[in-house]
Amino acid sequence: MRVRTALDEAASGGASLAVFPEATMVRFGSDLRAAAEPLDGPFCSAVGEACASAGVAAVVGVFEPAPDGRVYNTAVAFSAAGSQVAAYRKLHLFDALGQRESELVAPGSDVVVATLGGMPVGLQVCYDIRFPELTRALAARGAALVTVSAAWQAGLFKEEHWVTLLRARAIENTVWVAAAGQVPDPDSKPTRAPTGVGRSMLIDPLGVVRADLGPAAGVLVAEADMSLVDSVRATLPSLANRRDDVFGQV
């Protein structure tokens, strides 16, 4: 499985956390209802075993059955020992630009922060990044790093939006952002949904892009110095300067 190979490569580079794209289990355009599994099913079990073997925590995009016959678009967090730490069901469904994700996918209802690799990590999926209140809620709940698993499709200004939104969420909340995007599929058939533009990135709390994989598939290990969160917040205390008395708490 490609997840296992990527985890082994990440481990060889000294990674403590690996972030995978949305729909890692099976791409959009597939029969998602048929592919969906419960979180204790074969796919997640195999990912947990791969994490334990590599000694690397991971966030992986899966589909699980929803009670109403649809599926959940879920980011599952695994510890380096292979146990499931948390599962985040995508809150914001992509009913935009001529598409209706909600016809097949049911929305989640929880904001999720988990401890991964010894740090508090907030989870998001793709379209979520267009809603700044979610990243703010994650930061307010203690997240120092936010992961964004995506299959960000190509389109007019779409790639610019991806980069701009990711950097903005990092700057606004003085958090690290680790975003993993599906890469373009050159063999995609017209009848299948597209994959994504790639552009997996690591962005620091000042909005500086520390790593960018571009449009190609690959594994890149980059360091996120978590002490930078505290030092940036000490000199740029935008979270502390919020006017909760006016706008309310997130």
XYZ file of N, CA and C in Angstrom, residues 17-199:
549
model
N 5.362 12.899 12.406
C 3.966 12.986 11.974
C 3.916 13.066 10.459
N 3.068 12.244 9.855
C 2.855 12.279 8.404
C 1.414 12.673 8.121
N 1.216 13.577 7.178
C -0.124 14.038 6.816
C -0.423 13.593 5.392
N -1.551 12.905 5.227
C -1.960 12.390 3.924
C -3.171 13.163 3.415
N -3.447 13.080 2.113
C -4.556 13.854 1.542
C -5.936 13.339 1.944
N -6.911 14.154 1.667
C -8.307 13.747 1.698
C -8.477 12.561 0.741
N -9.395 11.654 1.082
C -9.708 10.522 0.207
C -8.478 9.658 -0.077
N -7.638 9.489 0.945
C -6.498 8.582 0.788
C -6.978 7.160 0.518
N -8.066 6.774 1.151
C -8.595 5.417 1.001
C -8.961 5.102 -0.440
N -9.724 5.997 -1.060
C -10.172 5.808 -2.434
C -10.543 7.178 -2.980
N -10.225 7.424 -4.221
C -10.410 8.747 -4.782
C -11.882 9.055 -5.049
N -12.202 10.353 -5.108
C -13.527 10.766 -5.531
C -13.761 10.276 -6.970
N -15.019 10.011 -7.291
C -15.338 9.427 -8.579
C -15.482 7.926 -8.498
N -15.023 7.343 -7.381
C -15.215 5.920 -7.108
C -16.574 5.739 -6.426
N -16.969 4.519 -6.245
C -18.203 4.226 -5.518
C -17.890 4.344 -4.027
N -18.119 5.524 -3.474
C -17.724 5.782 -2.091
C -18.552 4.984 -1.100
N -19.816 4.748 -1.406
C -20.645 3.953 -0.504
C -20.111 2.530 -0.402
N -19.696 1.982 -1.526
C -19.172 0.615 -1.525
C -17.811 0.549 -0.842
N -17.024 1.600 -0.969
C -15.668 1.601 -0.410
C -15.635 1.934 1.074
N -16.656 2.656 1.557
C -16.649 3.114 2.945
C -16.571 1.952 3.923
N -15.795 2.160 4.977
C -15.623 1.146 6.018
C -15.756 1.803 7.388
N -16.181 1.070 8.397
C -16.106 1.595 9.762
C -14.648 1.819 10.154
N -14.438 2.622 11.174
C -13.071 2.985 11.550
C -12.268 1.821 12.112
N -12.936 0.713 12.440
C -12.200 -0.486 12.847
C -12.128 -1.503 11.712
N -12.374 -1.037 10.481
C -12.336 -1.910 9.316
C -10.928 -2.184 8.825
N -10.815 -2.919 7.723
C -9.504 -3.351 7.221
C -8.563 -2.204 6.866
N -9.097 -1.135 6.248
C -8.196 -0.063 5.810
C -7.543 0.622 7.004
N -8.346 1.090 7.944
C -7.780 1.776 9.102
C -6.910 0.849 9.945
N -7.284 -0.400 10.016
C -6.460 -1.360 10.756
C -5.079 -1.488 10.114
N -5.060 -1.529 8.773
C -3.784 -1.635 8.061
C -2.954 -0.370 8.228
N -3.603 0.795 8.217
C -2.872 2.042 8.425
C -2.278 2.083 9.831
N -3.052 1.661 10.826
C -2.528 1.624 12.187
C -1.304 0.737 12.304
N -1.360 -0.424 11.659
C -0.214 -1.328 11.674
C 0.994 -0.694 10.988
N 0.749 0.034 9.892
C 1.848 0.684 9.175
C 2.468 1.794 10.016
N 1.639 2.541 10.742
C 2.159 3.588 11.633
C 3.030 2.977 12.726
N 2.563 1.878 13.300
C 3.322 1.216 14.355
C 4.644 0.679 13.827
N 4.604 0.122 12.624
C 5.826 -0.418 12.030
C 6.848 0.680 11.747
N 6.354 1.827 11.252
C 7.258 2.936 10.920
C 7.596 3.790 12.131
N 6.766 3.739 13.176
C 6.977 4.591 14.338
C 6.649 6.042 14.058
N 5.655 6.268 13.191
C 5.275 7.621 12.780
C 3.771 7.792 12.969
N 3.356 8.876 13.612
C 1.939 9.215 13.700
C 1.460 9.690 12.332
N 0.147 9.651 12.105
C -0.360 10.017 10.783
C -1.773 10.539 10.855
N -2.119 11.353 9.867
C -3.491 11.781 9.610
C -3.826 11.321 8.205
N -4.904 10.544 8.067
C -5.222 9.890 6.796
C -6.694 10.109 6.463
N -6.983 10.402 5.189
C -8.354 10.638 4.761
C -9.071 9.360 4.374
N -10.227 9.111 5.006
C -10.988 7.884 4.746
C -12.464 8.237 4.551
N -13.238 7.239 4.157
C -14.696 7.350 4.097
C -15.286 6.275 4.987
N -16.247 6.688 5.805
C -16.930 5.729 6.679
C -18.437 5.844 6.471
N -19.177 4.775 6.675
C -20.623 4.822 6.456
C -21.295 5.796 7.420
N -22.267 6.549 6.910
C -23.095 7.428 7.738
C -24.458 6.773 7.918
N -25.155 7.080 9.006
C -26.425 6.399 9.285
C -27.513 6.612 8.237
N -27.426 7.718 7.484
C -28.496 8.026 6.534
C -28.249 7.480 5.133
N -27.240 6.605 4.993
C -26.943 6.025 3.689
C -25.853 6.744 2.923
N -25.496 7.937 3.383
C -24.356 8.639 2.804
C -23.071 8.158 3.496
N -21.972 8.839 3.264
C -20.708 8.502 3.922
C -20.196 9.740 4.636
N -19.323 9.530 5.601
C -18.581 10.630 6.206
C -17.222 10.740 5.515
N -16.807 11.971 5.285
C -15.478 12.263 4.757
C -14.611 12.571 5.978
N -13.784 11.633 6.372
C -13.170 11.645 7.700
C -11.649 11.681 7.636
N -11.051 12.502 8.485
C -9.607 12.478 8.705
C -9.357 11.738 10.008
N -8.647 10.621 9.915
C -8.378 9.791 11.089
C -6.938 10.005 11.532
N -6.768 10.256 12.826
C -5.441 10.471 13.400
C -4.971 9.209 14.112
N -3.769 8.761 13.765
C -3.163 7.570 14.360
C -1.904 7.967 15.123
N -1.667 7.339 16.260
C -0.431 7.573 17.001
C 0.717 6.797 16.357
N 1.925 7.097 16.811
C 3.093 6.375 16.305
C 3.091 4.923 16.738
N 2.255 4.596 17.730
C 2.111 3.206 18.160
C 1.018 2.485 17.382
N 0.311 3.222 16.524
C -0.688 2.605 15.667
C -2.119 2.702 16.158
N -2.340 3.294 17.332
C -3.709 3.401 17.839
C -4.407 4.604 17.218
N -5.729 4.518 17.109
C -6.506 5.650 16.624
C -6.689 6.652 17.756
N -6.237 7.862 17.511
C -6.290 8.912 18.531
C -7.564 9.737 18.397
N -7.979 9.995 17.163
C -9.150 10.839 16.932
C -9.635 10.639 15.506
N -10.888 11.035 15.275
C -11.461 11.038 13.934
C -12.260 12.319 13.760
N -11.969 13.044 12.695
C -12.663 14.293 12.404
C -13.475 14.124 11.123
N -14.778 14.332 11.224
C -15.666 14.260 10.066
C -15.845 15.654 9.477
N -15.567 15.779 8.221
C -15.587 17.071 7.528
C -16.870 17.840 7.815
N -16.712 19.079 8.292
C -17.857 19.900 8.665
C -18.506 20.580 7.464
N -17.672 21.134 6.577
C -18.164 21.953 5.478
C -18.098 21.153 4.174
N -19.240 20.907 3.587
C -19.305 20.088 2.376
C -19.286 20.971 1.132
N -18.625 20.488 0.103
C -18.347 21.284 -1.095
C -19.566 21.332 -2.015
N -20.541 22.122 -1.606
C -21.704 22.399 -2.443
C -21.460 23.745 -3.108
N -20.548 23.746 -4.066
C -20.091 24.986 -4.679
C -19.506 24.682 -6.054
N -19.432 25.723 -6.877
C -18.810 25.609 -8.202
C -19.394 24.436 -8.987
N -20.702 24.290 -8.887
C -21.388 23.272 -9.677
C -21.356 21.876 -9.108
N -20.816 21.702 -7.904
C -20.741 20.373 -7.310
C -21.613 20.299 -6.051
N -22.005 19.084 -5.696
C -22.877 18.857 -4.538
C -22.329 17.694 -3.730
N -21.307 17.953 -2.940
C -20.730 16.899 -2.111
C -21.757 16.333 -1.145
N -22.698 17.183 -0.708
C -23.670 16.759 0.293
C -24.633 15.693 -0.218
N -24.711 15.493 -1.524
C -25.571 14.430 -2.042
C -25.053 13.050 -1.651
N -23.752 12.967 -1.434
C -23.125 11.686 -1.119
C -22.490 11.653 0.261
N -22.132 12.828 0.774
C -21.379 12.921 2.028
C -22.230 13.611 3.089
N -22.249 13.054 4.285
C -22.945 13.656 5.417
C -21.962 14.527 6.207
N -22.407 15.661 6.742
C -21.497 16.532 7.482
C -21.241 16.029 8.895
N -20.060 16.302 9.391
C -19.762 16.046 10.789
C -20.287 17.174 11.646
N -20.002 17.105 12.940
C -20.528 18.120 13.857
C -19.551 18.502 14.959
N -18.315 18.012 14.909
C -17.382 18.242 16.009
C -16.097 18.908 15.540
N -15.576 19.786 16.382
C -14.241 20.366 16.207
C -13.263 19.458 16.947
N -12.175 19.058 16.283
C -11.317 18.014 16.851
C -9.866 18.485 16.958
N -9.334 18.408 18.172
C -7.907 18.611 18.442
C -7.387 17.351 19.106
N -6.277 16.830 18.614
C -5.696 15.602 19.146
C -4.207 15.813 19.406
N -3.645 15.022 20.294
C -2.209 15.061 20.543
C -1.525 14.051 19.628
N -0.679 14.550 18.758
C 0.048 13.711 17.800
C 1.508 14.139 17.795
N 2.399 13.165 17.893
C 3.819 13.509 17.913
C 4.169 14.435 19.062
N 3.399 14.347 20.155
C 3.675 15.168 21.326
C 3.184 16.597 21.233
N 2.361 16.925 20.215
C 1.886 18.301 20.067
C 0.384 18.318 19.812
N -0.286 19.420 20.214
C -1.730 19.531 19.969
C -1.997 19.891 18.510
N -2.757 19.045 17.840
C -2.973 19.173 16.400
C -4.465 19.276 16.113
N -4.856 20.283 15.357
C -6.236 20.434 14.918
C -6.407 19.853 13.527
N -7.567 19.251 13.276
C -7.811 18.556 12.020
C -8.835 19.293 11.162
N -8.543 19.392 9.867
C -9.469 19.961 8.893
C -9.406 19.142 7.613
N -10.422 19.311 6.762
C -10.457 18.638 5.461
C -10.861 19.647 4.385
N -9.980 19.889 3.457
C -10.217 20.586 2.189
C -11.038 21.864 2.323
N -12.308 21.831 1.904
C -13.176 23.013 1.836
C -13.274 23.733 3.183
N -12.999 23.030 4.276
C -13.002 23.644 5.606
C -12.128 24.891 5.667
N -11.057 24.917 4.856
C -10.087 25.998 4.977
C -10.689 27.335 4.547
N -11.812 27.303 3.834
C -12.469 28.547 3.432
C -13.302 29.158 4.571
N -13.354 28.490 5.706
C -14.167 28.946 6.822
C -13.250 29.258 8.008
N -12.856 30.516 8.156
C -11.820 30.859 9.143
C -12.214 30.561 10.575
N -13.526 30.486 10.839
C -13.945 30.228 12.210
C -13.509 28.853 12.701
N -13.329 27.900 11.799
C -12.898 26.574 12.236
C -11.456 26.607 12.714
N -10.568 27.210 11.937
C -9.171 27.290 12.377
C -9.059 28.087 13.671
N -9.865 29.139 13.811
C -9.854 29.905 15.046
C -10.313 29.057 16.223
N -11.349 28.245 16.003
C -11.820 27.363 17.067
C -10.751 26.347 17.453
N -10.022 25.836 16.479
C -8.942 24.890 16.765
C -7.830 25.560 17.573
N -7.470 26.774 17.180
C -6.430 27.503 17.915
C -6.898 27.818 19.329
N -8.157 28.200 19.467
C -8.700 28.507 20.793
C -8.719 27.289 21.690
N -8.787 26.100 21.084
C -8.780 24.858 21.851
C -7.368 24.321 22.053
N -6.372 25.111 21.674
C -4.994 24.760 21.991
C -4.155 24.232 20.859
N -4.690 24.121 19.642
C -3.892 23.587 18.531
C -2.718 24.504 18.219
N -1.547 23.922 18.105
C -0.362 24.658 17.681
C -0.025 24.348 16.225
N -0.579 23.261 15.720
C -0.428 22.870 14.323
C -1.796 22.426 13.821
N -2.134 22.816 12.610
C -3.398 22.427 11.992
C -3.092 21.657 10.711
N -3.681 20.481 10.567
C -3.515 19.714 9.342
C -4.715 19.945 8.431
N -4.458 19.991 7.137
C -5.509 20.146 6.140
C -5.305 19.068 5.084
N -6.151 18.060 5.115
C -6.098 16.992 4.118
C -7.060 17.358 2.999
N -6.587 17.360 1.746
C -7.408 17.920 0.677
C -7.276 17.156 -0.632
N -8.314 17.341 -1.456
C -8.282 16.978 -2.871
C -8.734 18.241 -3.611
N -7.914 19.267 -3.552
C -8.254 20.609 -4.027
C -8.207 20.634 -5.552
N -9.365 20.752 -6.167
C -9.442 20.635 -7.614
C -8.905 21.876 -8.319
N -8.488 21.668 -9.552
C -8.033 22.772 -10.388
C -9.226 23.611 -10.835
N -8.977 24.858 -11.176
C -10.022 25.755 -11.645
C -9.514 27.177 -11.611
N -10.317 28.107 -12.129
C -9.910 29.501 -12.204
C -9.573 30.039 -10.813
N -8.342 30.437 -10.639
C -7.822 30.992 -9.383
C -7.816 30.004 -8.226
N -8.216 28.739 -8.457
C -8.347 27.793 -7.343
C -7.007 27.558 -6.633
N -5.936 27.354 -7.402
C -4.646 27.088 -6.757
C -4.181 28.303 -5.971
N -4.435 29.513 -6.489
C -4.091 30.717 -5.743
C -4.897 30.802 -4.452
N -6.161 30.415 -4.517
C -6.976 30.402 -3.305
C -6.395 29.448 -2.265
N -6.016 28.266 -2.699
C -5.441 27.250 -1.804
C -4.254 27.822 -1.031
N -3.302 28.379 -1.756
C -2.096 28.906 -1.118
C -2.432 30.085 -0.212
N -3.266 30.984 -0.708
C -3.607 32.184 0.061
C -4.367 31.842 1.335
N -5.345 30.954 1.234
C -6.140 30.587 2.403
C -5.301 29.882 3.458
N -4.441 28.983 3.045
C -3.588 28.283 3.999
C -2.676 29.253 4.738
N -2.076 30.163 3.990
C -1.191 31.138 4.632
C -1.971 32.068 5.549
N -3.158 32.466 5.120
C -3.970 33.351 5.953
C -4.360 32.688 7.269
N -4.765 31.418 7.212
C -5.156 30.728 8.443
C -3.967 30.606 9.392
N -2.768 30.379 8.856
C -1.577 30.312 9.707
C -1.300 31.659 10.360
N -1.374 32.735 9.572
C -1.076 34.077 10.081
C -2.109 34.510 11.123
N -3.386 34.327 10.803
C -4.461 34.786 11.694
C -4.403 34.137 13.066
N -3.980 32.889 13.081
C -4.044 32.102 14.315
C -2.685 31.777 14.899
N -1.626 32.283 14.276
C -0.247 32.028 14.698
C -0.033 30.547 15.000
N -0.368 29.709 14.016
C -0.183 28.265 14.113
C 0.599 27.771 12.901
N 1.207 26.616 13.046
C 1.746 25.906 11.901
C 0.581 25.282 11.130
N 0.681 25.241 9.813
C -0.302 24.562 8.970
C 0.421 23.540 8.108
N 0.004 22.285 8.214
C 0.547 21.207 7.379
C -0.579 20.722 6.470
N -0.466 21.034 5.191
C -1.528 20.730 4.233
C -1.045 19.685 3.235
N -1.854 18.648 3.047
C -1.522 17.583 2.094
C -2.604 17.528 1.026
N -2.215 17.717 -0.228
C -3.172 17.729 -1.323
C -2.922 16.607 -2.313
N -4.007 15.983 -2.786
C -3.873 14.993 -3.855
C -3.234 15.647 -5.073
N -2.381 14.899 -5.745
C -1.729 15.420 -6.938
C -2.589 15.152 -8.171
N -2.354 15.877 -9.276
C -3.126 15.643 -10.493
C -2.958 14.214 -10.992
N -4.024 13.663 -11.527
C -4.008 12.314 -12.076
C -3.982 12.408 -13.597
N -2.832 12.156 -14.236
C -2.744 12.306 -15.698
C -3.581 11.285 -16.453
N -3.972 10.213 -15.775
C -4.741 9.158 -16.437
C -6.225 9.239 -16.125
N -6.651 10.364 -15.524
C -8.054 10.487 -15.149
C -8.950 10.487 -16.382
N -10.030 9.726 -16.317
C -10.983 9.672 -17.416
C -12.023 10.771 -17.243
N -12.592 11.261 -18.357
C -13.579 12.353 -18.258
C -14.776 12.017 -17.378
N -15.092 10.738 -17.248
C -16.253 10.336 -16.453
C -15.951 10.288 -14.957
N -14.702 10.446 -14.576
C -14.343 10.378 -13.160
C -14.064 11.777 -12.624
N -14.306 11.942 -11.345
C -14.018 13.227 -10.716
C -12.510 13.470 -10.718
N -12.103 14.723 -10.858
C -10.666 15.021 -10.825
C -10.096 14.799 -9.440
N -8.792 14.714 -9.365
C -8.141 14.582 -8.057
C -7.845 15.976 -7.519
N -6.621 16.453 -7.601
C -6.313 17.766 -7.045
C -5.098 18.381 -7.697
N -4.705 19.545 -7.195
C -3.583 20.280 -7.776
C -2.265 19.953 -7.086
N -2.313 19.132 -6.029
C -1.091 18.888 -5.263
C -0.834 20.051 -4.312
N 0.384 20.603 -4.380
C 0.791 21.747 -3.570
C 0.684 21.456 -2.074
